mmCIF file of C-alpha atoms in Angstrom:
data_model
loop_
_atom_site.group_PDB
_atom_site.id
_atom_site.type_symbol
_atom_site.label_atom_id
_atom_site.label_comp_id
_atom_site.label_asym_id
_atom_site.label_seq_id
_atom_site.Cartn_x
_atom_site.Cartn_y
_atom_site.Cartn_z
ATOM 1 C CA UNK A 1 14.685 136.275 51.120
ATOM 2 C CA UNK A 2 11.395 138.000 50.933
ATOM 3 C CA UNK A 3 9.918 135.823 53.733
ATOM 4 C CA UNK A 4 12.147 137.460 56.499
ATOM 5 C CA UNK A 5 11.207 140.984 55.204
ATOM 6 C CA UNK A 6 7.554 140.033 55.445
ATOM 7 C CA UNK A 7 7.924 138.803 58.853
ATOM 8 C CA UNK A 8 9.521 141.897 59.996
ATOM 9 C CA UNK A 9 6.856 144.024 58.439
ATOM 10 C CA UNK A 10 4.184 141.920 60.163
ATOM 11 C CA UNK A 11 5.732 142.075 63.504
ATOM 12 C CA UNK A 12 6.306 145.909 63.199
ATOM 13 C CA UNK A 13 2.524 146.372 62.385
ATOM 14 C CA UNK A 14 1.452 144.096 65.248
ATOM 15 C CA UNK A 15 3.830 145.608 67.918
ATOM 16 C CA UNK A 16 4.105 149.281 67.035
ATOM 17 C CA UNK A 17 1.700 152.316 67.600
ATOM 18 C CA UNK A 18 3.210 153.907 64.586
ATOM 19 C CA UNK A 19 4.023 150.974 62.085
ATOM 20 C CA UNK A 20 4.442 153.446 59.066
ATOM 21 C CA UNK A 21 6.574 155.820 61.122
ATOM 22 C CA UNK A 22 5.634 159.475 62.126
ATOM 23 C CA UNK A 23 5.502 159.046 65.996
ATOM 24 C CA UNK A 24 5.545 161.901 68.231
ATOM 25 C CA UNK A 25 8.953 163.838 68.631
ATOM 26 C CA UNK A 26 9.678 166.546 71.116
ATOM 27 C CA UNK A 27 10.021 170.101 69.758
ATOM 28 C CA UNK A 28 10.619 173.591 71.116
ATOM 29 C CA UNK A 29 7.242 174.925 72.205
ATOM 30 C CA UNK A 30 7.831 178.006 70.166
ATOM 31 C CA UNK A 31 7.698 175.963 66.950
ATOM 32 C CA UNK A 32 4.581 174.102 68.104
ATOM 33 C CA UNK A 33 2.588 177.224 68.948
ATOM 34 C CA UNK A 34 3.960 179.177 65.849
ATOM 35 C CA UNK A 35 2.497 176.562 63.487
ATOM 36 C CA UNK A 36 -0.901 177.561 64.824
ATOM 37 C CA UNK A 37 -0.288 181.365 65.041
ATOM 38 C CA UNK A 38 0.383 181.626 68.731
ATOM 39 C CA UNK A 39 3.299 182.370 71.059
ATOM 40 C CA UNK A 40 3.934 180.919 74.524
ATOM 41 C CA UNK A 41 2.694 183.137 77.340
ATOM 42 C CA UNK A 42 5.500 184.637 79.281
ATOM 43 C CA UNK A 43 4.070 183.254 82.383
ATOM 44 C CA UNK A 44 3.963 179.582 81.046
ATOM 45 C CA UNK A 45 5.606 176.716 82.855
ATOM 46 C CA UNK A 46 5.740 172.859 82.880
ATOM 47 C CA UNK A 47 5.750 172.960 79.026
ATOM 48 C CA UNK A 48 5.843 169.963 76.784
ATOM 49 C CA UNK A 49 5.571 169.991 73.115
ATOM 50 C CA UNK A 50 5.555 167.517 70.254
ATOM 51 C CA UNK A 51 5.106 167.184 66.547
ATOM 52 C CA UNK A 52 3.797 164.182 64.868
ATOM 53 C CA UNK A 53 4.041 164.213 60.930
ATOM 54 C CA UNK A 54 3.399 161.467 58.402
ATOM 55 C CA UNK A 55 0.566 162.460 55.944
ATOM 56 C CA UNK A 56 -0.561 165.413 58.019
ATOM 57 C CA UNK A 57 1.296 167.552 60.564
ATOM 58 C CA UNK A 58 0.120 167.736 64.072
ATOM 59 C CA UNK A 59 1.593 169.853 66.807
ATOM 60 C CA UNK A 60 0.744 169.565 70.507
ATOM 61 C CA UNK A 61 1.595 171.908 73.301
ATOM 62 C CA UNK A 62 0.835 171.530 76.886
ATOM 63 C CA UNK A 63 1.649 174.095 79.543
ATOM 64 C CA UNK A 64 0.378 175.772 82.759
ATOM 65 C CA UNK A 65 -0.225 179.520 83.248
ATOM 66 C CA UNK A 66 -2.030 181.770 85.485
ATOM 67 C CA UNK A 67 -5.756 181.116 85.306
ATOM 68 C CA UNK A 68 -6.489 184.882 85.245
ATOM 69 C CA UNK A 69 -4.513 185.392 82.186
ATOM 70 C CA UNK A 70 -5.879 182.642 79.964
ATOM 71 C CA UNK A 71 -8.862 184.611 78.417
ATOM 72 C CA UNK A 72 -6.563 187.683 77.703
ATOM 73 C CA UNK A 73 -4.045 185.354 76.179
ATOM 74 C CA UNK A 74 -6.592 183.719 73.786
ATOM 75 C CA UNK A 75 -8.200 187.136 72.796
ATOM 76 C CA UNK A 76 -4.621 188.619 72.121
ATOM 77 C CA UNK A 77 -3.568 185.618 70.207
ATOM 78 C CA UNK A 78 -6.626 185.287 67.945
ATOM 79 C CA UNK A 79 -8.363 188.644 67.898
ATOM 80 C CA UNK A 80 -10.420 187.829 65.014
ATOM 81 C CA UNK A 81 -11.375 184.246 66.390
ATOM 82 C CA UNK A 82 -14.425 183.488 68.318
ATOM 83 C CA UNK A 83 -14.766 184.198 72.005
ATOM 84 C CA UNK A 84 -13.609 181.315 74.023
ATOM 85 C CA UNK A 85 -16.508 179.243 75.431
ATOM 86 C CA UNK A 86 -17.505 175.867 76.610
ATOM 87 C CA UNK A 87 -19.152 174.433 73.437
ATOM 88 C CA UNK A 88 -17.224 171.653 71.771
ATOM 89 C CA UNK A 89 -14.609 171.484 74.349
ATOM 90 C CA UNK A 90 -12.947 168.093 75.108
ATOM 91 C CA UNK A 91 -14.387 166.233 77.952
ATOM 92 C CA UNK A 92 -13.080 167.625 81.323
ATOM 93 C CA UNK A 93 -12.104 171.080 79.742
ATOM 94 C CA UNK A 94 -13.612 174.231 81.434
ATOM 95 C CA UNK A 95 -12.870 176.466 78.457
ATOM 96 C CA UNK A 96 -11.920 176.095 74.776
ATOM 97 C CA UNK A 97 -11.375 177.770 71.427
ATOM 98 C CA UNK A 98 -11.814 176.016 68.016
ATOM 99 C CA UNK A 99 -10.569 177.516 64.701
ATOM 100 C CA UNK A 100 -11.361 174.916 62.201
ATOM 101 C CA UNK A 101 -13.905 176.147 59.748
ATOM 102 C CA UNK A 102 -14.381 178.779 57.168
ATOM 103 C CA UNK A 103 -16.019 181.114 59.707
ATOM 104 C CA UNK A 104 -13.431 180.666 62.385
ATOM 105 C CA UNK A 105 -10.100 179.883 60.521
ATOM 106 C CA UNK A 106 -6.608 180.231 61.947
ATOM 107 C CA UNK A 107 -5.034 183.507 61.012
ATOM 108 C CA UNK A 108 -3.755 184.202 57.413
ATOM 109 C CA UNK A 109 -0.256 182.961 56.930
ATOM 110 C CA UNK A 110 -0.370 180.259 59.523
ATOM 111 C CA UNK A 111 0.607 176.725 58.425
ATOM 112 C CA UNK A 112 -2.120 174.937 60.347
ATOM 113 C CA UNK A 113 -5.614 174.282 59.034
ATOM 114 C CA UNK A 114 -7.180 174.033 62.435
ATOM 115 C CA UNK A 115 -6.308 175.048 65.981
ATOM 116 C CA UNK A 116 -7.981 173.630 69.088
ATOM 117 C CA UNK A 117 -7.125 175.018 72.563
ATOM 118 C CA UNK A 118 -8.670 173.243 75.731
ATOM 119 C CA UNK A 119 -8.174 174.757 79.094
ATOM 120 C CA UNK A 120 -8.769 172.997 82.335
ATOM 121 C CA UNK A 121 -8.886 174.942 85.620
ATOM 122 C CA UNK A 122 -6.753 173.245 88.166
ATOM 123 C CA UNK A 123 -7.513 175.556 91.090
ATOM 124 C CA UNK A 124 -8.252 179.108 91.600
ATOM 125 C CA UNK A 125 -4.814 180.279 90.234
ATOM 126 C CA UNK A 126 -3.631 177.666 87.723
ATOM 127 C CA UNK A 127 -4.848 176.623 84.183
ATOM 128 C CA UNK A 128 -3.489 173.723 82.269
ATOM 129 C CA UNK A 129 -3.673 174.582 78.436
ATOM 130 C CA UNK A 130 -3.677 171.977 75.804
ATOM 131 C CA UNK A 131 -2.999 173.374 72.325
ATOM 132 C CA UNK A 132 -3.198 171.639 68.901
ATOM 133 C CA UNK A 133 -2.437 172.886 65.536
ATOM 134 C CA UNK A 134 -2.627 170.634 62.589
ATOM 135 C CA UNK A 135 -3.170 170.203 58.874
ATOM 136 C CA UNK A 136 -5.978 168.147 57.401
#
């Protein structure tokens, strides 16, 4: 009896990206952004948001917004955070903001231990924002 269960476990580990569970699930973007102390910009479109939870919780949001409004949105969202820049950005990002140390923590009362925002300019008018808020 134990052999079939073992075979099922081995097959699941060999064939699944998430053998222990906790694969990404779609969630409302308001939930994903709120976890990191942010709100979806009014002008946002092409939104897609997920959560993945097992040992830690990891929210992701991806959306487009007017390029001219990105810096103001980041400044309004994290007024005590560092100025957005280009240091420590993901490859291909034109602008980023990282809140993940004692000097630059997410706002008080936020569930996330870290927030990372990467922005890629997709032309003169459009920016693609990738937002992550997670526990560690």
